[in-house]
Amino acid sequence: MADIKNLEERVVKAEVKVEKCKGTIERHKKQYEKKVQALIKKGVDLTGLSKEEIDKVQDGYRQTELNWDIYDVKGKLEDIKGATKKLEEAEQILVNWNDKLSIEINKDKFIQDNAPQVIKDFLEDWKKKAYEWHIRRYDAYQEFKEELRSERNNLIIEFVKANPEVAERYLDENGNIQDYWQKDLINIRLKGLESHLKENELDYRSIESRKSNFAGGNILKMDSMYDEKERLNWLDKTLEREKKAKMLDLIHRISKVVGEITDASSLRISGKGSIDGFVIGDKGKAKVNTIDAGGWNIQCWHYRTLVDPVK
């Protein structure tokens, strides 16, 4: 329901925007009409004329005080035109959000009408495992970043100490890195240092690549959020969307084989979280078998569900 609630909020905001645009157009039209009526009293009637037609009328008043009044009328026409364009854009955005909301509502209805409870339980269990894995992986990533930083700093210190003849500005009288540079090792510049870091996969690009390979997209996104509540809320919504997509995919695949599901009572969730068994529908019977992997440190628990027709 989280996606539906979010989309409903966007629809409301889009509706407010549309009404605001309509109000702006009405305001410009009233101002336009007021200016046109004022000119009529001065002997110039621009009622219903286009901008191009007003240009021709204006040619006869270029050197008079009415010239600027006519400019004001044209300006209001441009305001109405611009506001109308914004209204069209706002209305299209509203249509788009309503379409997306309708799709999500239909997805939820399809799931509620067609997904046996055992499949809902199976995927809720998947989400729980995935959530817990991401939390552990996020924490491990923080440690991994610190390890890389430490490895890089130690390598820089070793390199500087091994080349005292060219690194005097970085060393104290005892041959150790000065306190000032200890806090800013990344900015030490010595010939050959960058190559040395690269050889050990501790240059900037190598570190970023290693971090990316360790973390993956979701963890990197989480790492960009400093507020824990925001981070966990994002993770929950992301996994909820993925859960819904997985459920739709599985139900569609089962329904493609058996038609409308009439009996899923033999489906079972194993102790390790896999779902297996048989599903009966109005057009046939299918065997469901889950192949799973991962689930602890390196790899998030994932699965592949096979749906085969039973003759």
Rosetta silent file (secondary structure, phi, psi, omega in degrees, C-alpha in Angstrom):
SEQUENCE: MADIKNLEERVVKAEVKVEKCKGTIERHKKQYEKKVQALIKKGVDLTGLSKEEIDKVQDGYRQTELNWDIYDVKGKLEDIKGATKKLEEAEQILVNWNDKLSIEINKDKFIQDNAPQVIKDFLEDWKKKAYEWHIRRYDAYQEFKEELRSERNNLIIEFVKANPEVAERYLDENGNIQDYWQKDLINIRLKGLESHLKENELDYRSIESRKSNFAGGNILKMDSMYDEKERLNWLDKTLEREKKAKMLDLIHRISKVVGEITDASSLRISGKGSIDGFVIGDKGKAKVNTIDAGGWNIQCWHYRTLVDPVK
SCORE:     score description
SCORE:     0.000 S_00000001
   1 L     0.000  -15.445 -176.672    0.000    0.000    0.000 S_00000001
   2 H   -60.906  -43.559 -179.996    2.989    2.281    0.416 S_00000001
   3 H   -64.321  -41.356 -179.327    3.298    2.879   -3.322 S_00000001
   4 H   -63.627  -43.091  179.005   -0.435    3.528   -3.662 S_00000001
   5 H   -62.092  -43.339  179.173   -0.391    6.044   -0.819 S_00000001
   6 H   -62.562  -42.752  179.653    2.598    7.814   -2.343 S_00000001
   7 H   -68.100  -37.019  177.000    0.917    7.919   -5.758 S_00000001
   8 H   -62.011  -38.902  177.978   -2.317    9.196   -4.249 S_00000001
   9 H   -65.272  -38.846  178.673   -0.366   12.050   -2.685 S_00000001
  10 H   -67.834  -37.281  177.264    1.212   12.837   -6.050 S_00000001
  11 H   -62.450  -44.899  179.196   -2.199   12.807   -7.726 S_00000001
  12 H   -60.475  -44.381  178.831   -3.519   15.277   -5.148 S_00000001
  13 H   -62.903  -39.385  179.244   -0.532   17.569   -5.693 S_00000001
  14 H   -66.666  -37.847  177.951   -1.014   17.340   -9.471 S_00000001
  15 H   -64.639  -41.277  178.050   -4.717   18.199   -9.078 S_00000001
  16 H   -61.902  -40.661  179.254   -3.808   21.235   -6.977 S_00000001
  17 H   -63.315  -41.772  179.126   -1.354   22.307   -9.677 S_00000001
  18 H   -61.782  -47.239 -179.433   -4.021   21.997  -12.375 S_00000001
  19 H   -64.090  -35.823  177.786   -6.483   24.110  -10.380 S_00000001
  20 H   -64.566  -42.396  178.179   -3.775   26.680   -9.721 S_00000001
  21 H   -63.265  -41.084  178.027   -3.044   26.917  -13.456 S_00000001
  22 H   -62.582  -40.273  178.519   -6.754   27.339  -14.190 S_00000001
  23 H   -63.834  -38.953  178.592   -6.916   30.120  -11.622 S_00000001
  24 H   -64.176  -41.931  178.870   -3.946   31.847  -13.229 S_00000001
  25 H   -62.123  -45.268 -179.739   -5.614   31.718  -16.657 S_00000001
  26 H   -62.140  -38.514  179.512   -8.843   33.182  -15.262 S_00000001
  27 H   -64.760  -44.380  178.987   -6.894   35.972  -13.586 S_00000001
  28 H   -64.393  -38.316 -179.306   -5.086   36.821  -16.834 S_00000001
  29 H   -65.163  -40.921  178.239   -8.373   36.729  -18.792 S_00000001
  30 H   -64.372  -41.484  178.329  -10.025   39.183  -16.389 S_00000001
  31 H   -65.886  -38.876  177.648   -7.023   41.503  -16.630 S_00000001
  32 H   -61.857  -48.681 -178.475   -7.077   41.158  -20.414 S_00000001
  33 H   -61.358  -38.788  179.209  -10.801   41.983  -20.568 S_00000001
  34 H   -62.618  -41.550 -179.832  -10.293   44.975  -18.282 S_00000001
  35 H   -70.253  -37.524  178.346   -7.563   46.364  -20.541 S_00000001
  36 H   -64.347  -44.187  179.737   -9.632   45.754  -23.687 S_00000001
  37 H   -64.047  -36.834  178.821  -12.626   47.584  -22.195 S_00000001
  38 H   -63.642  -38.829  178.996  -10.404   50.490  -21.169 S_00000001
  39 H   -70.950  -34.295  177.893   -9.181   50.807  -24.763 S_00000001
  40 H   -59.854  -41.202  178.787  -12.738   50.653  -26.126 S_00000001
  41 H   -63.387  -22.224  179.867  -13.545   53.712  -24.044 S_00000001
  42 L   -97.911    6.949  173.957  -10.603   55.410  -25.752 S_00000001
  43 L    96.256    8.062 -179.907  -11.880   54.493  -29.203 S_00000001
  44 L  -121.700  117.316 -177.660   -9.842   51.355  -29.942 S_00000001
  45 L  -106.741  111.528  179.933  -11.665   48.002  -30.009 S_00000001
  46 L  -107.939   13.939 -175.754   -9.375   44.933  -29.869 S_00000001
  47 L   -55.539  123.691  174.641  -12.101   42.476  -28.835 S_00000001
  48 L    74.428    3.576 -178.451  -11.391   38.948  -30.111 S_00000001
  49 L   -81.767  146.819  175.563   -8.340   39.957  -32.156 S_00000001
  50 L   -79.034  170.729  179.820   -5.256   37.764  -32.366 S_00000001
  51 H   -60.423  -41.579 -179.147   -1.796   39.091  -31.559 S_00000001
  52 H   -64.064  -40.185  178.814   -1.027   39.417  -35.274 S_00000001
  53 H   -68.326  -37.548  177.791   -4.240   41.361  -35.888 S_00000001
  54 H   -65.767  -34.870  177.823   -3.501   43.650  -32.940 S_00000001
  55 H   -56.911  -41.610 -179.011   -0.020   44.302  -34.422 S_00000001
  56 H   -67.333  -41.452  177.792   -1.682   45.745  -37.543 S_00000001
  57 H   -63.760  -40.166 -176.067   -4.012   47.926  -35.483 S_00000001
  58 H   -63.587  -28.718 -179.390   -1.084   49.089  -33.353 S_00000001
  59 H   -55.202  -28.910 -179.739    0.775   50.363  -36.427 S_00000001
  60 H   -83.675   -2.551 -177.241   -1.663   53.273  -36.502 S_00000001
  61 H  -126.337   16.727 -175.090   -0.957   54.225  -32.892 S_00000001
  62 L   -58.019  -36.989 -175.308    2.849   53.903  -32.657 S_00000001
  63 L   -98.566   17.602 -179.198    3.368   57.591  -31.964 S_00000001
  64 L  -116.130  169.977  179.845    0.446   57.982  -29.557 S_00000001
  65 L   -70.710  -15.691  179.843   -0.061   57.386  -25.849 S_00000001
  66 H   -76.796  -13.008 -177.374   -2.314   54.425  -26.711 S_00000001
  67 H   -56.007  -44.802 -177.407    0.685   52.490  -28.040 S_00000001
  68 H   -72.896  -29.856  175.536    1.645   51.207  -24.566 S_00000001
  69 H   -65.105  -38.159  178.576   -1.962   50.351  -23.720 S_00000001
  70 H   -69.123  -38.038  174.795   -2.073   48.153  -26.803 S_00000001
  71 H   -58.039  -41.228 -179.719    1.239   46.570  -25.753 S_00000001
  72 H   -61.814  -39.111  178.985   -0.375   45.711  -22.409 S_00000001
  73 H   -64.595  -44.751  178.165   -3.237   43.910  -24.174 S_00000001
  74 H   -62.799  -37.419  178.681   -0.776   41.881  -26.262 S_00000001
  75 H   -61.934  -38.779  178.495    1.173   41.129  -23.105 S_00000001
  76 H   -67.791  -36.239  175.818   -1.964   39.697  -21.493 S_00000001
  77 H   -61.659  -40.107  177.976   -2.580   37.526  -24.551 S_00000001
  78 H   -67.161  -38.246  177.323    0.950   36.154  -24.150 S_00000001
  79 H   -61.827  -43.048  179.240    0.322   35.590  -20.446 S_00000001
  80 H   -64.271  -41.424  179.666   -2.842   33.635  -21.272 S_00000001
  81 H   -63.149  -45.993 -179.913   -0.991   31.622  -23.899 S_00000001
  82 H   -64.786  -42.349  179.779    1.852   30.781  -21.498 S_00000001
  83 H   -67.457  -33.782  177.448   -0.514   29.900  -18.663 S_00000001
  84 H   -66.123  -39.626  177.371   -2.565   27.696  -21.014 S_00000001
  85 H   -63.606  -41.967  178.366    0.567   25.803  -22.005 S_00000001
  86 H   -64.376  -35.981  177.370    1.418   25.269  -18.338 S_00000001
  87 H   -63.748  -43.520  179.575   -2.122   24.033  -17.745 S_00000001
  88 H   -61.386  -41.698  178.787   -1.780   21.499  -20.562 S_00000001
  89 H   -65.336  -42.467 -179.669    1.508   20.279  -19.095 S_00000001
  90 H   -65.186  -39.012  178.794   -0.010   20.065  -15.592 S_00000001
  91 H   -65.961  -36.786  178.758   -3.030   18.162  -16.933 S_00000001
  92 H   -68.637  -39.284  176.795   -0.753   15.680  -18.701 S_00000001
  93 H   -62.313  -41.054  177.811    1.237   15.163  -15.515 S_00000001
  94 H   -61.960  -43.473  177.711   -2.044   14.545  -13.671 S_00000001
  95 H   -59.574  -44.317 -178.765   -3.063   11.987  -16.321 S_00000001
  96 H   -61.708  -45.545 -179.878    0.309   10.246  -15.965 S_00000001
  97 H   -66.840  -37.451  176.943    0.054   10.026  -12.159 S_00000001
  98 H   -65.057  -38.060  177.505   -3.533    8.791  -12.383 S_00000001
  99 H   -63.108  -45.043 -179.935   -2.440    6.129  -14.869 S_00000001
 100 H   -64.463  -39.552  178.382    0.352    4.994  -12.554 S_00000001
 101 H   -63.739  -43.652  179.711   -2.029    4.951   -9.598 S_00000001
 102 H   -61.247  -40.965  179.095   -4.547    2.909  -11.584 S_00000001
 103 H   -62.134  -45.200 -179.200   -1.832    0.413  -12.547 S_00000001
 104 H   -65.447  -40.123  178.480   -0.742   -0.016   -8.916 S_00000001
 105 H   -63.031  -42.537  178.977   -4.331   -0.408   -7.729 S_00000001
 106 H   -65.822  -36.928  176.810   -4.944   -3.046  -10.404 S_00000001
 107 H   -62.089  -47.154 -179.484   -1.729   -4.836   -9.433 S_00000001
 108 H   -62.250  -40.538  179.473   -2.797   -4.937   -5.808 S_00000001
 109 H   -64.906  -41.238  179.726   -6.261   -6.168   -6.757 S_00000001
 110 H   -62.062  -42.995  179.784   -4.756   -8.864   -8.975 S_00000001
 111 H   -63.674  -46.419 -178.680   -2.501  -10.002   -6.141 S_00000001
 112 H   -63.591  -36.015 -177.395   -5.334  -10.022   -3.605 S_00000001
 113 H   -81.218  -25.175 -169.992   -7.632  -11.924   -5.970 S_00000001
 114 H  -120.403  -18.304 -175.598   -5.091  -14.426   -7.289 S_00000001
 115 L   -88.708  116.158  173.997   -2.211  -14.889   -4.843 S_00000001
 116 L   -61.099  151.618 -177.479   -2.669  -17.756   -2.377 S_00000001
 117 H   -58.674  -33.962 -178.551   -1.674  -16.848    1.171 S_00000001
 118 H   -63.189  -35.145  177.735    1.232  -19.290    1.067 S_00000001
 119 H   -72.384  -38.394  176.206    2.816  -17.309   -1.791 S_00000001
 120 H   -61.739  -43.020  179.214    2.265  -14.050    0.087 S_00000001
 121 H   -64.157  -41.559  179.782    3.928  -15.595    3.145 S_00000001
 122 H   -58.778  -46.035 -176.524    6.808  -16.905    1.033 S_00000001
 123 H   -79.021  -27.121  173.299    7.571  -13.493   -0.425 S_00000001
 124 H   -66.584  -37.071  176.393    7.081  -11.677    2.875 S_00000001
 125 H   -66.238  -39.295  176.002    9.708  -14.050    4.279 S_00000001
 126 H   -59.695  -45.379 -178.977   11.961  -13.213    1.307 S_00000001
 127 H   -61.210  -42.620 -179.849   11.561   -9.500    2.043 S_00000001
 128 H   -61.161  -45.284  179.158   12.412  -10.008    5.718 S_00000001
 129 H   -64.164  -42.594 -179.144   15.579  -11.939    4.836 S_00000001
 130 H   -64.374  -40.333  179.294   16.559   -9.383    2.209 S_00000001
 131 H   -61.482  -49.168 -179.362   15.995   -6.520    4.660 S_00000001
 132 H   -63.369  -38.454  179.647   18.153   -8.144    7.332 S_00000001
 133 H   -64.151  -44.055 -178.782   20.855   -8.961    4.783 S_00000001
 134 H   -62.787  -37.217  177.804   21.005   -5.369    3.547 S_00000001
 135 H   -63.369  -47.190  179.127   21.394   -4.100    7.122 S_00000001
 136 H   -62.735  -42.666 -177.920   24.294   -6.503    7.746 S_00000001
 137 H   -66.703  -36.445  176.986   25.858   -5.698    4.398 S_00000001
 138 H   -61.566  -46.202  178.570   25.577   -1.970    5.040 S_00000001
 139 H   -62.805  -41.737  178.986   27.403   -2.361    8.360 S_00000001
 140 H   -63.976  -34.152 -179.983   30.033   -4.574    6.714 S_00000001
 141 H   -66.353  -36.786  177.477   30.463   -1.926    4.011 S_00000001
 142 H   -62.357  -41.275  177.732   31.272    0.710    6.617 S_00000001
 143 H   -66.781  -40.490 -179.701   34.004   -1.570    7.971 S_00000001
 144 H   -62.726  -42.564  178.243   35.233   -2.309    4.451 S_00000001
 145 H   -60.862  -40.964  179.793   35.568    1.406    3.650 S_00000001
 146 H   -66.727  -38.495  177.637   37.576    1.920    6.824 S_00000001
 147 H   -62.498  -44.036  178.991   39.827   -1.027    5.955 S_00000001
 148 H   -62.968  -42.890  179.354   40.514    0.423    2.509 S_00000001
 149 H   -61.345  -42.371 -179.981   41.272    3.831    3.994 S_00000001
 150 H   -66.441  -43.769  178.831   43.664    2.248    6.498 S_00000001
 151 H   -60.503  -44.344 -179.456   45.369    0.129    3.829 S_00000001
 152 H   -62.820  -46.899 -178.483   45.832    3.171    1.595 S_00000001
 153 H   -62.540  -42.833  179.426   47.205    5.318    4.416 S_00000001
 154 H   -62.938  -38.934  179.758   49.642    2.617    5.544 S_00000001
 155 H   -66.928  -39.319  178.142   50.894    2.170    1.988 S_00000001
 156 H   -64.017  -44.242  179.958   51.434    5.921    1.602 S_00000001
 157 H   -61.446  -45.125  179.266   53.364    6.062    4.896 S_00000001
 158 H   -61.250  -41.803 -178.512   55.566    3.121    3.884 S_00000001
 159 H   -65.297  -44.143 -179.080   56.273    4.720    0.487 S_00000001
 160 H   -63.125  -45.364 -178.817   57.204    8.092    2.000 S_00000001
 161 H   -66.014  -28.813 -179.974   59.503    6.531    4.596 S_00000001
 162 H   -78.902  -10.020 -179.284   61.160    4.430    1.893 S_00000001
 163 L  -130.269   58.198 -175.675   61.983    7.598   -0.087 S_00000001
 164 H   -62.991  -28.163 -177.003   63.262   10.080    2.560 S_00000001
 165 H   -67.232  -23.637  179.535   65.512   11.869    0.087 S_00000001
 166 H  -112.875    4.287 -175.648   62.494   13.160   -1.856 S_00000001
 167 L  -124.733   25.642 -176.506   60.048   13.310    1.039 S_00000001
 168 H   -57.436  -36.976 -176.813   61.818   15.551    3.544 S_00000001
 169 H   -66.544  -17.532 -177.941   58.920   17.998    3.707 S_00000001
 170 H   -98.762   -9.071 -174.859   56.644   15.201    4.927 S_00000001
 171 E  -109.590  150.991  175.116   58.960   13.775    7.620 S_00000001
 172 L   -92.336 -173.994 -175.681   59.923   15.013   11.064 S_00000001
 173 L   -66.019  -17.125  178.828   63.417   14.833   12.600 S_00000001
 174 L   -95.954    4.739  179.321   62.833   11.183   13.587 S_00000001
 175 L    81.054   15.252  177.309   61.926   10.162   10.058 S_00000001
 176 L  -102.811  158.657  177.961   58.222    9.808   10.801 S_00000001
 177 E   -61.888  130.634  178.630   55.336   11.436    8.958 S_00000001
 178 L   -59.542  148.923 -179.593   54.696   14.892   10.403 S_00000001
 179 H   -55.325  -38.563 -179.159   51.489   15.249   12.431 S_00000001
 180 H   -58.778  -44.583 -177.337   50.176   17.780    9.891 S_00000001
 181 H   -79.689  -23.005  176.752   50.440   15.270    7.037 S_00000001
 182 H   -57.278  -33.356 -178.636   49.184   12.366    9.140 S_00000001
 183 L   -85.841   -6.319 -174.400   45.781   14.028    8.966 S_00000001
 184 L  -142.405   44.802 -175.730   46.048   14.664    5.230 S_00000001
 185 H   -60.464  -31.651 -175.970   47.906   11.695    3.735 S_00000001
 186 H   -63.626  -20.422 -178.259   45.744   11.658    0.603 S_00000001
 187 H   -98.121    6.639  174.276   47.266   14.991   -0.490 S_00000001
 188 L   -70.723  130.027 -177.114   50.887   13.860   -0.301 S_00000001
 189 L  -119.880  112.653  176.960   52.383   14.161   -3.780 S_00000001
 190 L  -137.309  145.018  178.409   55.502   12.158   -4.635 S_00000001
 191 L   -60.712  129.220  178.103   56.800   10.819   -7.906 S_00000001
 192 L    90.240  -13.673 -177.169   55.864    7.171   -8.262 S_00000001
 193 H   -66.279  -45.056 -177.805   53.372    7.189   -5.381 S_00000001
 194 H   -62.862  -39.685  178.279   50.264    7.093   -7.559 S_00000001
 195 H   -64.868  -38.953  179.172   51.681    4.210   -9.605 S_00000001
 196 H   -64.261  -41.209  177.622   52.515    2.370   -6.406 S_00000001
 197 H   -64.246  -40.389 -178.793   48.962    2.845   -5.143 S_00000001
 198 H   -65.477  -40.216  178.895   47.583    1.653   -8.466 S_00000001
 199 H   -60.281  -30.386 -179.214   49.729   -1.496   -8.414 S_00000001
 200 L   -99.910   12.176  179.665   48.185   -2.336   -5.050 S_00000001
 201 L    56.056   41.096  179.293   44.649   -1.392   -6.166 S_00000001
 202 L  -125.729   14.134  171.017   44.550    1.460   -3.684 S_00000001
 203 L   -78.146  171.779 -173.643   44.398    4.438   -6.039 S_00000001
 204 H   -56.431  -50.554 -176.811   41.120    6.373   -6.204 S_00000001
 205 H   -63.524  -41.358  179.609   39.613    4.511   -9.167 S_00000001
 206 H   -64.616  -41.984  179.568   40.568    1.096   -7.832 S_00000001
 207 H   -63.461  -44.662  179.434   39.127    1.891   -4.410 S_00000001
 208 H   -62.416  -38.894  178.167   35.864    3.140   -5.922 S_00000001
 209 H   -65.672  -43.146  179.286   35.648    0.004   -8.056 S_00000001
 210 H   -65.068  -39.878  177.803   36.290   -2.261   -5.060 S_00000001
 211 H   -64.182  -42.438 -179.862   33.708   -0.406   -3.009 S_00000001
 212 H   -64.608  -43.116  179.451   31.150   -0.712   -5.791 S_00000001
 213 H   -64.955  -36.053 -179.620   31.805   -4.438   -6.231 S_00000001
 214 H   -70.734  -41.698 -168.688   31.525   -4.997   -2.485 S_00000001
 215 H   -88.904  -51.723 -170.557   28.360   -2.971   -1.991 S_00000001
 216 H    84.520  168.392 -173.032   26.116   -3.122   -5.030 S_00000001
 217 H   -59.552  -46.267 -176.470   23.521   -0.520   -5.990 S_00000001
 218 H   -64.242  -42.805 -179.136   21.228   -0.719   -2.972 S_00000001
 219 H   -67.562  -39.025  177.612   24.026   -0.470   -0.412 S_00000001
 220 H   -62.871  -40.036  177.275   25.628    2.449   -2.252 S_00000001
 221 H   -63.534  -44.933  178.518   22.272    4.223   -2.258 S_00000001
 222 H   -60.303  -38.050 -177.157   21.865    3.548    1.460 S_00000001
 223 H   -67.674  -20.058  179.443   25.380    4.848    2.071 S_00000001
 224 L   -81.801   -6.818 -178.130   24.407    8.182    0.499 S_00000001
 225 L  -106.272  117.217 -176.250   21.759    8.694    3.213 S_00000001
 226 L   -83.079  -25.064  179.943   23.104    9.983    6.521 S_00000001
 227 L   -85.482  121.515 -175.348   19.798    9.808    8.368 S_00000001
 228 H   -62.483  -41.706 -179.434   19.162    6.252    9.576 S_00000001
 229 H   -61.644  -44.591  177.661   15.373    6.592    9.549 S_00000001
 230 H   -61.819  -42.141 -177.894   15.418    7.843    5.962 S_00000001
 231 H   -63.141  -47.606 -177.956   17.810    5.058    4.982 S_00000001
 232 H   -70.430  -33.773  177.348   15.727    2.255    6.494 S_00000001
 233 H   -65.467  -42.044  177.556   12.496    3.712    5.137 S_00000001
 234 H   -62.399  -43.565 -179.552   13.997    3.779    1.632 S_00000001
 235 H   -62.106  -45.038 -179.236   15.154    0.171    1.981 S_00000001
 236 H   -60.918  -45.338 -179.145   11.729   -1.001    3.146 S_00000001
 237 H   -66.413  -38.864  179.863    9.933    0.710    0.246 S_00000001
 238 H   -63.678  -45.517  179.972   12.464   -0.589   -2.283 S_00000001
 239 H   -70.630  -31.501  177.052   12.112   -4.181   -1.114 S_00000001
 240 H   -64.549  -41.661  177.238    8.315   -3.857   -0.929 S_00000001
 241 H   -63.740  -41.563  179.763    8.252   -2.855   -4.610 S_00000001
 242 H   -66.863  -37.893  178.146   10.527   -5.757   -5.468 S_00000001
 243 H   -61.349  -45.244 -179.746    8.360   -8.135   -3.449 S_00000001
 244 H   -63.088  -40.441  179.325    5.258   -7.023   -5.339 S_00000001
 245 H   -64.932  -40.901  178.357    7.040   -7.435   -8.671 S_00000001
 246 H   -65.007  -39.065 -179.674    8.179  -10.934   -7.724 S_00000001
 247 H   -65.835  -44.999  178.253    4.654  -11.860   -6.634 S_00000001
 248 H   -60.292  -43.152 -179.402    3.117  -10.606   -9.877 S_00000001
 249 H   -62.392  -46.191 -177.827    5.704  -12.484  -11.907 S_00000001
 250 H   -66.147  -44.212  179.739    5.145  -15.756  -10.039 S_00000001
 251 H   -63.409  -41.477  178.105    1.342  -15.523  -10.164 S_00000001
 252 H   -61.677  -42.747 -178.312    1.431  -14.695  -13.878 S_00000001
 253 H   -67.366  -39.995  177.597    3.712  -17.651  -14.574 S_00000001
 254 H   -67.006  -44.787 -178.649    1.550  -20.051  -12.572 S_00000001
 255 H   -64.233  -30.714  178.319   -1.655  -18.705  -14.126 S_00000001
 256 H   -63.659  -30.043 -179.249   -0.170  -19.087  -17.588 S_00000001
 257 H   -89.405  -44.945 -171.398    0.091  -22.838  -16.925 S_00000001
 258 H  -106.922   -6.897 -174.715   -3.005  -23.574  -14.827 S_00000001
 259 L    80.740 -147.080  178.864   -5.371  -20.684  -15.587 S_00000001
 260 L   -70.110  126.873 -177.191   -7.261  -19.263  -12.622 S_00000001
 261 E   -67.826  127.238  178.651   -5.829  -20.760   -9.420 S_00000001
 262 E  -115.492  -22.872 -177.707   -8.403  -22.908   -7.595 S_00000001
 263 E  -152.387  115.662  177.136   -6.269  -24.942   -5.184 S_00000001
 264 L  -123.670   23.691 -173.974   -2.806  -24.175   -3.752 S_00000001
 265 L   -66.635  -20.406 -179.436   -3.227  -26.189   -0.561 S_00000001
 266 L   -89.450   -4.376  176.226   -0.277  -28.471   -1.370 S_00000001
 267 L   -70.160  135.901 -178.611    2.206  -25.608   -1.636 S_00000001
 268 E  -134.367  147.309  173.925    4.610  -25.622    1.310 S_00000001
 269 E  -101.689  122.589 -178.204    7.368  -23.343    2.575 S_00000001
 270 L   -76.362  172.376  179.396   10.410  -25.330    3.690 S_00000001
 271 L   -61.014  -29.280  179.890   12.544  -24.607    6.716 S_00000001
 272 L   -87.908   -2.383  174.226   15.089  -22.798    4.534 S_00000001
 273 L   102.375   -0.322  179.094   12.356  -20.610    3.041 S_00000001
 274 L   -77.580  156.793  176.945   11.798  -22.218   -0.370 S_00000001
 275 E  -116.159  127.935 -176.504    8.303  -22.779   -1.726 S_00000001
 276 E  -143.377  157.207  176.247    7.486  -26.105   -3.358 S_00000001
 277 E   138.799 -156.099 -176.426    4.451  -28.208   -4.247 S_00000001
 278 E  -123.876  149.253  176.603    1.559  -28.276   -6.688 S_00000001
 279 E  -127.547  134.000  179.574   -1.012  -25.731   -7.830 S_00000001
 280 E  -112.090  137.337  177.800   -4.305  -26.618   -9.471 S_00000001
 281 E  -131.918 -178.120 -177.591   -6.256  -24.271  -11.717 S_00000001
 282 L   -75.122   -5.306  179.096   -9.267  -24.358  -13.974 S_00000001
 283 L  -121.355    0.253  179.533   -7.041  -25.242  -16.942 S_00000001
 284 E   159.356 -165.061 -175.870   -4.549  -27.648  -15.427 S_00000001
 285 E  -132.209  145.868 -179.085   -1.963  -28.449  -12.779 S_00000001
 286 E  -135.242  147.246  173.941    1.580  -27.197  -12.218 S_00000001
 287 E   -99.398  129.698  179.469    4.549  -28.238  -10.121 S_00000001
 288 E  -108.990  126.596 -179.383    6.336  -25.401   -8.310 S_00000001
 289 E  -136.696  132.383 -176.512    9.966  -25.925   -7.336 S_00000001
 290 E  -109.637  130.902  173.493   12.345  -23.375   -5.830 S_00000001
 291 E  -109.454  119.018 -175.718   16.107  -23.300   -6.276 S_00000001
 292 E  -118.333  165.092  179.703   17.679  -20.958   -3.728 S_00000001
 293 E  -159.882  163.249  177.181   21.132  -19.594   -2.932 S_00000001
 294 L    74.043 -162.444  173.892   22.940  -17.096   -0.711 S_00000001
 295 L   123.326   -4.557  178.458   21.466  -15.768    2.464 S_00000001
 296 L  -127.701  -92.982 -168.308   24.217  -14.639    4.801 S_00000001
 297 L   -95.823  -64.178 -171.218   27.244  -12.458    4.188 S_00000001
 298 L   -72.558  -39.545 -171.413   28.419  -12.159    0.587 S_00000001
 299 L  -127.818  130.916  177.164   25.181  -12.770   -1.246 S_00000001
 300 L   -65.923  142.432  179.919   21.596  -11.861   -0.375 S_00000001
 301 L   -58.642  125.741  179.143   19.247  -14.848   -0.232 S_00000001
 302 E  -140.176  170.809 -174.086   17.684  -15.235   -3.643 S_00000001
 303 E  -151.322  163.658  170.965   15.801  -17.882   -5.521 S_00000001
 304 E  -132.238  121.277 -176.462   14.600  -19.113   -8.888 S_00000001
 305 E  -101.754  123.893  178.057   11.163  -20.669   -9.002 S_00000001
 306 E   -94.765  134.802  177.203   10.388  -23.240  -11.672 S_00000001
 307 E  -124.301  109.648 -176.555    6.778  -23.703  -12.762 S_00000001
 308 E  -119.378  136.661  178.101    6.224  -26.824  -14.858 S_00000001
 309 E   -66.912  144.710  176.835    2.923  -28.201  -16.166 S_00000001
 310 E  -111.691  123.038 -178.563    1.828  -31.576  -14.823 S_00000001
 311 L   -83.754    0.000    0.000    0.070  -33.858  -17.295 S_00000001
